[in-house]
Amino acid sequence: MVAAAAILVLATMFAAYGVYDYRATLAAGRESAEQIADQTALAAEGTLEATTQLLRSIALLVRPPVRREAHDAAAVRAALLDLQAHTPYAMDLLIVSPDGRITDWTGTGAPPDIRDREYYAYHARTPTSDLYVGPPLLSKVHTGKWFFAVSEGLRDERGGLTAVIVVVVDVGILQSRLGGLTVVKGSTRALMSPDGKIYARMPDHALHVGKQVSRQKELVALSPANPSFVLDSTSQLDQQRRIIAFHRLSDYPLVAVATIAAQELLGPWQERLVIVCALWTLLSAAIVVLAWRARAISHAQIKEANLDGLTGIPNRRSIMALASRLERGERSDRELSLLMIDIDHFKSINDDFGHIAGDDVIRLVAHLLQREVRSSDSVGRYGGEEFLVLMPGANAEGAHRVAEKLRLAVAEKLTEPKPITVSIGLASRSDRDRSLADTLARADAALYRAKALGRNRVVVADEAVSVIAP
C-alpha cells in the first residue's frame, strides 16, 4: 500500500513536471516567434524607409527647387538612372502623368501601359497624397521577376493630381534580408499585406511569393494599439502545427509573420518526457523491489519471531496466539481439544548424554509430532521439553485416538540415545470452562497426573481412569 502510494506520488510529481515543462517550452517558443517577427519587421521597415527616401529624391526631379523653363527628359532620365544605380533593389523608377502614362523611367524602349496597375489607380481615385505600398506582382518588363511598388501622388495647391512617382522594388531584397536573419530550427519568416498576400517567405520563397493566405480574423485584429500577437495554429502553407507570431509594421501597411514548427519545438520536450517516464519506471521498479524485499524481510522476521529456534515449529507465543484466535473465531458449539505433551525423564538425557543430545531429542519429538497429527491440528513448543497440540473440531474421543497414536509413535521410533517416551494430558473444551485458559489448565493438570501415574501414558482431564502404556 505504501509502495503504491509512493509510486502514485512520483507519477503525480513527474506528470506535473511534464505539464510545466510543456508549457514552459511553448512559452519559450512563443517568445522566440515574437523575436523573429520583430526582426522581420525591422528588416522590412529598413527597406521601406530607404525606398521612401528614394521617392523624396524623385519628387525633387518632378518639382525642382529651381524652376526650369522646360522639361528636360534626358536630364531627368540620367538622374533617375543615377538614383537606381545607388539602389540596386529598385527594378525601375517611374514618373507617371495624371492620366496614367509613364513620362520618365529607368527602363529602355517604349514604357508599358500601367493604367491597370494598382499603384497608379490608387492615387488616381484617392484625393490624398498617401504613400501606397502595392501587392507583389509579376513584372511586365522583367520576365519572371516579382516586384511590389511603393508610390506617392504629387498634387497641386488645389489637390489635383500632377504626377505619380513610383519605385518598383524587387521582392528579392526582402527575400535576401529575411534570409540573413537569425535562424531557429523549424522557423519561417514572412512579409504579407494586411489582406494576406505574401511578399516574401523564407525558406521556400519561390514557392510562396504572391500566394494568398486566409488569416483575416488575425490580421484584422492588428492595429496601432495592438500591433502584435501570437497564436498556436495550423499553417495554411505546409499544414503543420506552428506557433505563429504577427507583427504589424508601425509606418507601413505590411505585417511581419514568424512561425516555429511545434514538432521541432516540442521534440526536445518529448525526449525529456521519455527520460522522465523511464526514470519514473526505474524508480517505481526500485520501490516495488524494495517493498517486496521489506515485506519478505518482515515476513521472515515475523516467521522467525513466531517459530522456535531449536525445532522450527511455532513457539509458545505463536501457539498461544493461535489458541486465542481459535477461541475467538470458532463457533461456540464446535469442539476443541488440547494436548499437553512432555518428554519423560528428559533431565536424565541431558545429564547422561549432554545438552546437545537433549536438543536432538527435542527436535526429533517435535518433527514426529508434526508428522503424526491431523492436517487441521497445530503443534507448538510450549517450553523446555513440553509441547502443546491444538485440535479444532476434535472431541475427547477423537483427540484420545490421536494422542495414543502420538505416544506410540514416539515410543516406537525414537530409541536413541535411549528409548524415548512422552506423557500426554488431554482436555476438551467444556461448558464449565470460562475461557480457553481453563481448558489449558485442565490439560496441564491431566499431564501432571500422567506423570504421577508413571509416565508414558495419556490422561484425559476429569476422568478417573488413565490410559497406561502396555
Short mmCIF file of C-alpha atoms in Angstrom, two decimals:
data_model
loop_
_atom_site.label_atom_id
_atom_site.label_comp_id
_atom_site.label_asym_id
_atom_site.label_seq_id
_atom_site.Cartn_x
_atom_site.Cartn_y
_atom_site.Cartn_z
CA MET A 1 0.00 0.00 0.00
CA VAL A 2 2.84 2.36 0.91
CA ALA A 3 4.69 1.39 -2.29
CA ALA A 4 1.59 2.10 -4.39
CA ALA A 5 1.17 5.48 -2.70
CA ALA A 6 4.85 6.31 -3.32
CA ILE A 7 4.55 5.33 -6.99
CA LEU A 8 1.39 7.45 -7.30
CA VAL A 9 3.14 10.44 -5.69
CA LEU A 10 6.07 10.03 -8.10
CA ALA A 11 3.68 9.79 -11.04
CA THR A 12 1.92 12.97 -9.91
CA MET A 13 5.23 14.82 -9.48
CA PHE A 14 6.58 13.70 -12.86
CA ALA A 15 3.26 14.48 -14.56
CA ALA A 16 3.28 17.95 -13.01
CA TYR A 17 6.85 18.44 -14.22
CA GLY A 18 5.86 17.26 -17.71
CA VAL A 19 2.96 19.74 -17.85
CA TYR A 20 5.16 22.56 -16.51
CA ASP A 21 7.94 21.72 -18.98
CA TYR A 22 5.42 21.56 -21.85
CA ARG A 23 4.00 24.97 -21.01
CA ALA A 24 7.47 26.44 -20.49
CA THR A 25 8.60 25.04 -23.86
CA LEU A 26 5.60 26.56 -25.63
CA ALA A 27 6.14 29.87 -23.81
CA ALA A 28 9.78 29.90 -24.94
CA GLY A 29 8.60 29.12 -28.49
CA ARG A 30 6.11 31.98 -28.38
CA GLU A 31 8.86 34.33 -27.21
CA SER A 32 11.21 33.15 -29.96
CA ALA A 33 8.49 33.57 -32.60
CA GLU A 34 7.81 37.11 -31.37
CA GLN A 35 11.51 37.97 -31.56
CA ILE A 36 11.77 36.62 -35.12
CA ALA A 37 8.66 38.59 -36.13
CA ASP A 38 10.19 41.74 -34.62
CA GLN A 39 13.43 41.17 -36.56
CA THR A 40 11.45 40.57 -39.74
CA ALA A 41 9.52 43.80 -39.21
CA LEU A 42 12.75 45.75 -38.64
CA ALA A 43 14.31 44.34 -41.82
CA ALA A 44 11.23 45.30 -43.85
CA GLU A 45 10.98 48.76 -42.28
CA GLY A 46 14.62 49.45 -43.15
CA THR A 47 13.98 48.59 -46.80
CA LEU A 48 10.78 50.66 -46.97
CA GLU A 49 12.38 53.62 -45.22
CA ALA A 50 15.18 53.65 -47.81
CA THR A 51 12.53 53.38 -50.56
CA THR A 52 10.62 56.31 -49.10
CA GLN A 53 13.77 58.41 -49.15
CA LEU A 54 14.24 57.43 -52.78
CA LEU A 55 10.73 58.73 -53.52
CA ARG A 56 11.70 62.06 -51.93
CA SER A 57 14.60 62.29 -54.33
CA ILE A 58 12.34 61.53 -57.33
CA ALA A 59 9.87 64.17 -56.11
CA LEU A 60 12.68 66.76 -56.35
CA LEU A 61 13.12 65.84 -60.01
CA VAL A 62 9.42 66.45 -60.64
CA ARG A 63 9.32 69.62 -58.53
CA PRO A 64 12.88 71.02 -58.57
CA PRO A 65 13.75 73.79 -56.12
CA VAL A 66 14.76 75.97 -59.06
CA ARG A 67 12.05 76.27 -61.68
CA ARG A 68 13.12 75.05 -65.13
CA GLU A 69 12.00 76.63 -68.36
CA ALA A 70 11.03 73.28 -69.91
CA HIS A 71 11.03 69.59 -69.08
CA ASP A 72 14.43 68.07 -69.84
CA ALA A 73 13.65 64.38 -70.34
CA ALA A 74 17.29 63.39 -70.83
CA ALA A 75 18.39 65.09 -67.61
CA VAL A 76 15.55 63.52 -65.65
CA ARG A 77 16.34 60.06 -67.03
CA ALA A 78 20.02 60.49 -66.19
CA ALA A 79 19.09 61.48 -62.65
CA LEU A 80 16.74 58.50 -62.31
CA LEU A 81 19.43 56.12 -63.53
CA ASP A 82 21.86 57.58 -61.04
CA LEU A 83 19.39 57.03 -58.21
CA GLN A 84 18.77 53.48 -59.40
CA ALA A 85 22.49 52.77 -59.51
CA HIS A 86 22.72 53.63 -55.82
CA THR A 87 19.67 51.46 -55.02
CA PRO A 88 20.28 48.04 -56.59
CA TYR A 89 16.97 46.57 -55.40
CA ALA A 90 15.00 49.21 -57.36
CA MET A 91 13.99 47.39 -60.55
CA ASP A 92 12.65 50.60 -62.07
CA LEU A 93 11.89 54.20 -61.14
CA LEU A 94 8.83 55.78 -62.75
CA ILE A 95 7.26 59.17 -63.12
CA VAL A 96 3.65 58.84 -64.25
CA SER A 97 1.38 61.56 -65.62
CA PRO A 98 -2.10 62.12 -64.10
CA ASP A 99 -3.66 60.18 -66.99
CA GLY A 100 -1.52 57.09 -66.34
CA ARG A 101 1.26 57.45 -68.94
CA ILE A 102 4.89 56.87 -67.92
CA THR A 103 6.65 60.12 -68.83
CA ASP A 104 10.06 59.25 -67.40
CA TRP A 105 11.60 55.95 -66.29
CA THR A 106 14.78 53.94 -65.99
CA GLY A 107 13.75 51.25 -68.46
CA THR A 108 14.56 51.04 -72.14
CA GLY A 109 12.27 51.15 -75.11
CA ALA A 110 8.61 52.03 -75.02
CA PRO A 111 7.26 52.14 -71.47
CA PRO A 112 4.46 49.66 -70.62
CA ASP A 113 0.86 50.60 -70.04
CA ILE A 114 0.44 50.74 -66.27
CA ARG A 115 -3.04 52.20 -66.04
CA ASP A 116 -4.31 48.85 -64.77
CA ARG A 117 -1.69 48.73 -62.03
CA GLU A 118 -2.98 49.50 -58.56
CA TYR A 119 -0.01 51.67 -57.68
CA TYR A 120 -1.29 54.22 -60.24
CA ALA A 121 -5.03 53.57 -59.92
CA TYR A 122 -4.94 54.10 -56.15
CA HIS A 123 -3.71 57.69 -56.50
CA ALA A 124 -5.99 58.42 -59.46
CA ARG A 125 -9.06 57.64 -57.38
CA THR A 126 -7.86 58.78 -53.94
CA PRO A 127 -7.83 62.55 -53.28
CA THR A 128 -4.84 62.33 -50.89
CA SER A 129 -1.10 62.04 -51.19
CA ASP A 130 -0.77 58.92 -49.04
CA LEU A 131 2.14 56.60 -49.54
CA TYR A 132 0.97 53.42 -51.22
CA VAL A 133 2.65 50.00 -50.93
CA GLY A 134 1.29 47.71 -53.62
CA PRO A 135 0.87 43.94 -53.58
CA PRO A 136 3.51 41.62 -55.06
CA LEU A 137 3.12 41.35 -58.85
CA LEU A 138 4.91 39.77 -61.78
CA SER A 139 6.75 42.34 -63.86
CA LYS A 140 5.61 43.14 -67.43
CA VAL A 141 9.14 44.20 -68.32
CA HIS A 142 11.43 41.93 -66.30
CA THR A 143 10.24 38.44 -67.22
CA GLY A 144 9.66 36.13 -64.27
CA LYS A 145 10.51 38.82 -61.73
CA TRP A 146 8.29 39.62 -58.75
CA PHE A 147 8.06 43.18 -57.51
CA PHE A 148 5.98 45.44 -55.35
CA ALA A 149 5.59 49.15 -55.96
CA VAL A 150 5.94 51.95 -53.44
CA SER A 151 4.28 55.08 -54.86
CA GLU A 152 3.16 58.56 -53.94
CA GLY A 153 0.80 61.01 -55.62
CA LEU A 154 2.02 64.57 -56.11
CA ARG A 155 -0.72 67.23 -56.06
CA ASP A 156 -1.07 70.95 -56.70
CA GLU A 157 -2.39 73.55 -54.29
CA ARG A 158 -6.00 72.63 -55.14
CA GLY A 159 -5.37 68.91 -54.58
CA GLY A 160 -5.25 67.98 -58.20
CA LEU A 161 -3.01 65.08 -59.18
CA THR A 162 0.05 66.31 -61.04
CA ALA A 163 2.18 63.13 -61.09
CA VAL A 164 2.61 59.72 -59.53
CA ILE A 165 6.17 58.75 -58.60
CA VAL A 166 6.91 55.05 -58.26
CA VAL A 167 9.76 52.84 -57.02
CA VAL A 168 9.40 49.32 -58.37
CA VAL A 169 11.08 47.17 -55.68
CA ASP A 170 12.47 43.73 -56.44
CA VAL A 171 10.97 41.42 -53.79
CA GLY A 172 14.31 39.61 -53.86
CA ILE A 173 15.60 42.30 -51.47
CA LEU A 174 13.07 41.14 -48.89
CA GLN A 175 13.99 37.53 -49.55
CA SER A 176 17.66 38.37 -49.07
CA ARG A 177 17.13 40.32 -45.87
CA LEU A 178 14.82 37.75 -44.33
CA GLY A 179 17.32 35.03 -45.21
CA GLY A 180 20.01 36.91 -43.30
CA LEU A 181 18.10 36.84 -40.03
CA THR A 182 18.98 34.53 -37.18
CA VAL A 183 17.55 31.11 -37.98
CA VAL A 184 15.78 28.99 -35.39
CA LYS A 185 15.33 25.35 -36.40
CA GLY A 186 11.86 24.81 -37.81
CA SER A 187 11.14 28.54 -38.12
CA THR A 188 9.85 30.62 -41.04
CA ARG A 189 9.83 34.40 -41.68
CA ALA A 190 7.41 36.16 -43.98
CA LEU A 191 6.03 39.54 -45.00
CA MET A 192 2.45 39.90 -46.13
CA SER A 193 -0.15 42.53 -46.80
CA PRO A 194 -2.98 43.15 -44.33
CA ASP A 195 -5.24 41.05 -46.57
CA GLY A 196 -2.85 38.05 -46.58
CA LYS A 197 -0.84 38.46 -49.81
CA ILE A 198 2.69 37.10 -49.36
CA TYR A 199 5.60 39.40 -50.40
CA ALA A 200 8.42 37.18 -49.20
CA ARG A 201 8.78 34.00 -47.21
CA MET A 202 11.85 32.19 -46.01
CA PRO A 203 12.50 29.40 -46.56
CA ASP A 204 10.95 28.39 -49.91
CA HIS A 205 10.39 31.96 -51.04
CA ALA A 206 9.84 30.99 -54.69
CA LEU A 207 7.05 28.60 -53.75
CA HIS A 208 5.08 31.12 -51.73
CA VAL A 209 5.63 34.63 -53.12
CA GLY A 210 2.36 36.08 -54.39
CA LYS A 211 0.20 33.47 -52.65
CA GLN A 212 -2.85 34.42 -50.63
CA VAL A 213 -3.45 33.12 -47.12
CA SER A 214 -6.72 33.41 -45.27
CA ARG A 215 -5.89 34.98 -41.93
CA GLN A 216 -8.47 37.74 -41.96
CA LYS A 217 -9.51 37.28 -38.34
CA GLU A 218 -5.94 37.57 -37.08
CA LEU A 219 -4.80 40.30 -39.49
CA VAL A 220 -7.85 42.49 -38.92
CA ALA A 221 -7.20 42.30 -35.17
CA LEU A 222 -3.85 44.08 -35.65
CA SER A 223 -3.90 47.81 -35.01
CA PRO A 224 -1.57 50.57 -33.76
CA ALA A 225 -2.88 49.88 -30.27
CA ASN A 226 -2.44 46.13 -30.70
CA PRO A 227 0.45 45.71 -33.15
CA SER A 228 1.30 42.08 -32.39
CA PHE A 229 0.02 38.80 -31.02
CA VAL A 230 0.87 35.09 -31.04
CA LEU A 231 -1.27 32.01 -31.60
CA ASP A 232 -0.91 28.24 -31.85
CA SER A 233 -2.45 27.14 -35.14
CA THR A 234 -2.05 25.04 -38.26
CA SER A 235 -0.10 26.68 -41.07
CA GLN A 236 -2.05 27.09 -44.29
CA LEU A 237 1.16 26.70 -46.31
CA ASP A 238 2.52 23.37 -45.05
CA GLN A 239 -0.34 22.09 -42.81
CA GLN A 240 1.97 21.81 -39.81
CA ARG A 241 1.08 22.84 -36.30
CA ARG A 242 3.04 26.05 -35.66
CA ILE A 243 3.49 28.83 -33.15
CA ILE A 244 2.63 31.90 -35.29
CA ALA A 245 3.57 35.47 -34.33
CA PHE A 246 2.17 38.53 -36.16
CA HIS A 247 3.78 41.97 -36.01
CA ARG A 248 2.26 44.99 -37.77
CA LEU A 249 4.82 47.43 -39.15
CA SER A 250 4.49 50.79 -37.45
CA ASP A 251 4.66 53.08 -40.52
CA TYR A 252 3.82 50.82 -43.46
CA PRO A 253 0.83 48.62 -44.38
CA LEU A 254 2.68 45.32 -44.04
CA VAL A 255 2.64 42.53 -41.48
CA ALA A 256 5.69 40.53 -40.42
CA VAL A 257 4.92 36.89 -39.63
CA ALA A 258 7.20 34.37 -37.91
CA THR A 259 6.41 30.73 -37.20
CA ILE A 260 8.10 27.85 -35.38
CA ALA A 261 7.07 24.27 -36.05
CA ALA A 262 5.58 22.74 -32.92
CA GLN A 263 7.20 19.40 -33.75
CA GLU A 264 10.66 20.98 -33.75
CA LEU A 265 9.84 22.99 -30.66
CA LEU A 266 8.39 20.05 -28.73
CA GLY A 267 10.94 17.49 -29.94
CA PRO A 268 13.37 18.16 -27.04
CA TRP A 269 10.41 18.22 -24.63
CA GLN A 270 9.32 14.81 -25.90
CA GLU A 271 12.85 13.50 -25.41
CA ARG A 272 12.87 14.84 -21.85
CA LEU A 273 9.43 13.29 -21.30
CA VAL A 274 10.74 9.89 -22.41
CA ILE A 275 13.63 10.27 -19.95
CA VAL A 276 11.22 11.28 -17.17
CA CYS A 277 8.96 8.30 -17.92
CA ALA A 278 11.96 5.98 -17.95
CA LEU A 279 13.14 7.46 -14.65
CA TRP A 280 9.66 7.01 -13.17
CA THR A 281 9.62 3.41 -14.37
CA LEU A 282 13.03 2.73 -12.84
CA LEU A 283 12.12 4.41 -9.55
CA SER A 284 8.78 2.60 -9.45
CA ALA A 285 10.54 -0.69 -10.10
CA ALA A 286 13.04 0.13 -7.36
CA ILE A 287 10.19 0.96 -4.97
CA VAL A 288 8.42 -2.32 -5.83
CA VAL A 289 11.65 -4.29 -5.33
CA LEU A 290 12.40 -2.52 -2.04
CA ALA A 291 8.81 -3.00 -0.88
CA TRP A 292 8.97 -6.68 -1.84
CA ARG A 293 12.26 -7.11 -0.01
CA ALA A 294 10.96 -5.23 3.00
CA ARG A 295 7.86 -7.39 3.02
CA ALA A 296 9.94 -10.53 2.66
CA ILE A 297 12.21 -9.40 5.49
CA SER A 298 9.19 -8.52 7.58
CA HIS A 299 7.62 -11.90 6.89
CA ALA A 300 10.92 -13.59 7.70
CA GLN A 301 11.20 -11.62 10.93
CA ILE A 302 7.61 -12.43 11.83
CA LYS A 303 8.19 -16.07 11.00
CA GLU A 304 11.41 -16.09 12.99
CA ALA A 305 9.66 -14.41 15.89
CA ASN A 306 6.86 -16.98 15.77
CA LEU A 307 9.00 -20.09 15.37
CA ASP A 308 11.02 -21.89 17.96
CA GLY A 309 14.70 -21.56 17.16
CA LEU A 310 15.56 -25.13 18.09
CA THR A 311 12.74 -27.10 16.48
CA GLY A 312 11.37 -24.77 13.77
CA ILE A 313 7.79 -25.28 14.98
CA PRO A 314 5.63 -22.48 16.47
CA ASN A 315 6.97 -21.19 19.77
CA ARG A 316 4.92 -20.64 22.90
CA ARG A 317 3.90 -17.10 21.98
CA SER A 318 2.80 -18.19 18.50
CA ILE A 319 0.88 -21.31 19.56
CA MET A 320 -0.88 -19.37 22.33
CA ALA A 321 -1.81 -16.61 19.84
CA LEU A 322 -3.28 -19.30 17.59
CA ALA A 323 -5.19 -20.70 20.57
CA SER A 324 -6.61 -17.23 21.25
CA ARG A 325 -7.72 -16.89 17.63
CA LEU A 326 -9.39 -20.28 17.82
CA GLU A 327 -11.17 -19.24 20.98
CA ARG A 328 -12.44 -16.02 19.36
CA GLY A 329 -13.17 -17.41 15.92
CA GLU A 330 -14.53 -20.88 16.40
CA ARG A 331 -18.27 -21.42 16.79
CA SER A 332 -19.28 -21.93 20.38
CA ASP A 333 -20.80 -25.30 19.51
CA ARG A 334 -17.70 -26.57 17.71
CA GLU A 335 -15.49 -28.87 19.73
CA LEU A 336 -11.84 -28.15 20.54
CA SER A 337 -9.33 -30.37 22.28
CA LEU A 338 -5.83 -29.66 23.64
CA LEU A 339 -2.90 -31.99 24.20
CA MET A 340 -0.14 -31.12 26.66
CA ILE A 341 2.87 -33.36 25.92
CA ASP A 342 6.05 -33.74 27.97
CA ILE A 343 9.16 -35.84 27.23
CA ASP A 344 9.65 -38.33 30.05
CA HIS A 345 12.86 -38.27 32.11
CA PHE A 346 14.33 -35.52 29.91
CA LYS A 347 16.72 -34.30 32.63
CA SER A 348 18.43 -37.70 32.66
CA ILE A 349 19.05 -37.42 28.91
CA ASN A 350 20.87 -34.11 29.42
CA ASP A 351 22.75 -35.50 32.43
CA ASP A 352 23.78 -38.77 30.78
CA PHE A 353 24.33 -37.72 27.18
CA GLY A 354 24.77 -33.94 27.26
CA HIS A 355 22.67 -30.98 26.20
CA ILE A 356 23.38 -31.45 22.51
CA ALA A 357 21.81 -34.90 22.67
CA GLY A 358 18.94 -33.39 24.63
CA ASP A 359 18.38 -30.77 21.94
CA ASP A 360 18.41 -33.52 19.29
CA VAL A 361 15.71 -35.40 21.18
CA ILE A 362 13.54 -32.27 21.42
CA ARG A 363 13.91 -31.70 17.66
CA LEU A 364 13.07 -35.34 16.83
CA VAL A 365 9.98 -35.34 19.05
CA ALA A 366 8.78 -32.01 17.56
CA HIS A 367 9.14 -33.24 13.98
CA LEU A 368 7.50 -36.57 14.78
CA LEU A 369 4.53 -34.86 16.42
CA GLN A 370 4.09 -32.58 13.41
CA ARG A 371 4.16 -35.55 11.08
CA GLU A 372 1.67 -37.67 13.03
CA VAL A 373 -1.06 -35.14 13.93
CA ARG A 374 -4.04 -34.40 11.69
CA SER A 375 -3.64 -31.75 8.95
CA SER A 376 -6.00 -29.45 10.86
CA ASP A 377 -4.00 -29.71 14.10
CA SER A 378 -1.22 -27.36 15.20
CA VAL A 379 1.86 -28.33 17.20
CA GLY A 380 3.90 -25.79 19.19
CA ARG A 381 6.75 -25.89 21.68
CA TYR A 382 5.22 -24.81 24.96
CA GLY A 383 8.51 -24.61 26.83
CA GLY A 384 11.54 -26.75 27.59
CA GLU A 385 10.57 -30.32 26.70
CA GLU A 386 6.83 -29.58 26.67
CA PHE A 387 4.61 -29.34 23.57
CA LEU A 388 1.05 -28.15 23.01
CA VAL A 389 -1.22 -29.56 20.29
CA LEU A 390 -4.38 -27.64 19.29
CA MET A 391 -7.06 -29.86 17.78
CA PRO A 392 -10.02 -27.84 16.46
CA GLY A 393 -13.15 -29.89 15.70
CA ALA A 394 -11.94 -32.87 17.79
CA ASN A 395 -13.96 -34.23 20.71
CA ALA A 396 -12.41 -36.11 23.60
CA GLU A 397 -12.76 -39.48 21.89
CA GLY A 398 -11.16 -38.36 18.62
CA ALA A 399 -8.42 -36.46 20.45
CA HIS A 400 -7.74 -39.54 22.55
CA ARG A 401 -7.11 -41.65 19.46
CA VAL A 402 -4.66 -39.08 18.09
CA ALA A 403 -2.91 -38.77 21.47
CA GLU A 404 -2.43 -42.55 21.64
CA LYS A 405 -1.08 -42.52 18.09
CA LEU A 406 1.47 -39.88 19.06
CA ARG A 407 2.52 -41.69 22.25
CA LEU A 408 3.03 -44.95 20.43
CA ALA A 409 4.91 -43.32 17.52
CA VAL A 410 7.41 -41.71 19.89
CA ALA A 411 7.94 -44.91 21.85
CA GLU A 412 8.41 -46.99 18.70
CA LYS A 413 10.53 -44.67 16.56
CA LEU A 414 12.74 -42.76 18.97
CA THR A 415 15.21 -45.13 20.64
CA GLU A 416 18.44 -43.11 20.59
CA PRO A 417 20.38 -42.22 22.65
CA LYS A 418 17.98 -44.26 24.78
CA PRO A 419 14.27 -45.18 24.44
CA ILE A 420 12.15 -42.02 24.50
CA THR A 421 8.57 -41.81 25.79
CA VAL A 422 6.10 -38.99 26.36
CA SER A 423 3.29 -38.31 28.81
CA ILE A 424 0.15 -36.62 27.47
CA GLY A 425 -2.60 -34.66 29.20
CA LEU A 426 -5.82 -34.24 27.19
CA ALA A 427 -8.64 -31.76 27.77
CA SER A 428 -11.64 -30.90 25.59
CA ARG A 429 -13.45 -27.59 25.80
CA SER A 430 -16.36 -27.82 28.22
CA ASP A 431 -19.32 -25.66 29.13
CA ARG A 432 -17.72 -25.34 32.52
CA ASP A 433 -14.66 -23.59 31.03
CA ARG A 434 -14.96 -19.82 31.24
CA SER A 435 -12.18 -19.48 28.68
CA LEU A 436 -9.61 -21.48 26.81
CA ALA A 437 -7.25 -20.86 29.72
CA ASP A 438 -9.44 -23.11 31.86
CA THR A 439 -9.26 -25.84 29.21
CA LEU A 440 -5.48 -25.44 29.06
CA ALA A 441 -5.23 -25.62 32.84
CA ARG A 442 -7.20 -28.89 32.86
CA ALA A 443 -4.92 -30.35 30.13
CA ASP A 444 -1.89 -29.30 32.17
CA ALA A 445 -3.34 -30.95 35.29
CA ALA A 446 -4.00 -34.12 33.29
CA LEU A 447 -0.34 -34.08 32.14
CA TYR A 448 0.88 -33.89 35.73
CA ARG A 449 -1.46 -36.74 36.60
CA ALA A 450 0.04 -38.80 33.76
CA LYS A 451 3.50 -38.09 35.18
CA ALA A 452 2.37 -39.07 38.65
CA LEU A 453 0.87 -42.33 37.41
CA GLY A 454 4.20 -43.47 35.96
CA ARG A 455 4.62 -41.60 32.62
CA ASN A 456 4.31 -42.92 29.03
CA ARG A 457 0.57 -42.59 29.06
CA VAL A 458 -2.39 -40.45 28.06
CA VAL A 459 -4.61 -38.99 30.76
CA VAL A 460 -7.92 -37.36 29.90
CA ALA A 461 -8.82 -34.43 32.15
CA ASP A 462 -11.55 -35.13 34.78
CA GLU A 463 -11.56 -38.91 34.03
CA ALA A 464 -10.90 -41.29 36.85
CA VAL A 465 -9.17 -43.83 34.63
CA SER A 466 -5.94 -43.10 32.71
CA VAL A 467 -4.71 -44.95 29.71
CA ILE A 468 -1.47 -46.67 30.71
CA ALA A 469 1.10 -47.90 28.28
CA PRO A 470 1.13 -51.67 27.83
#
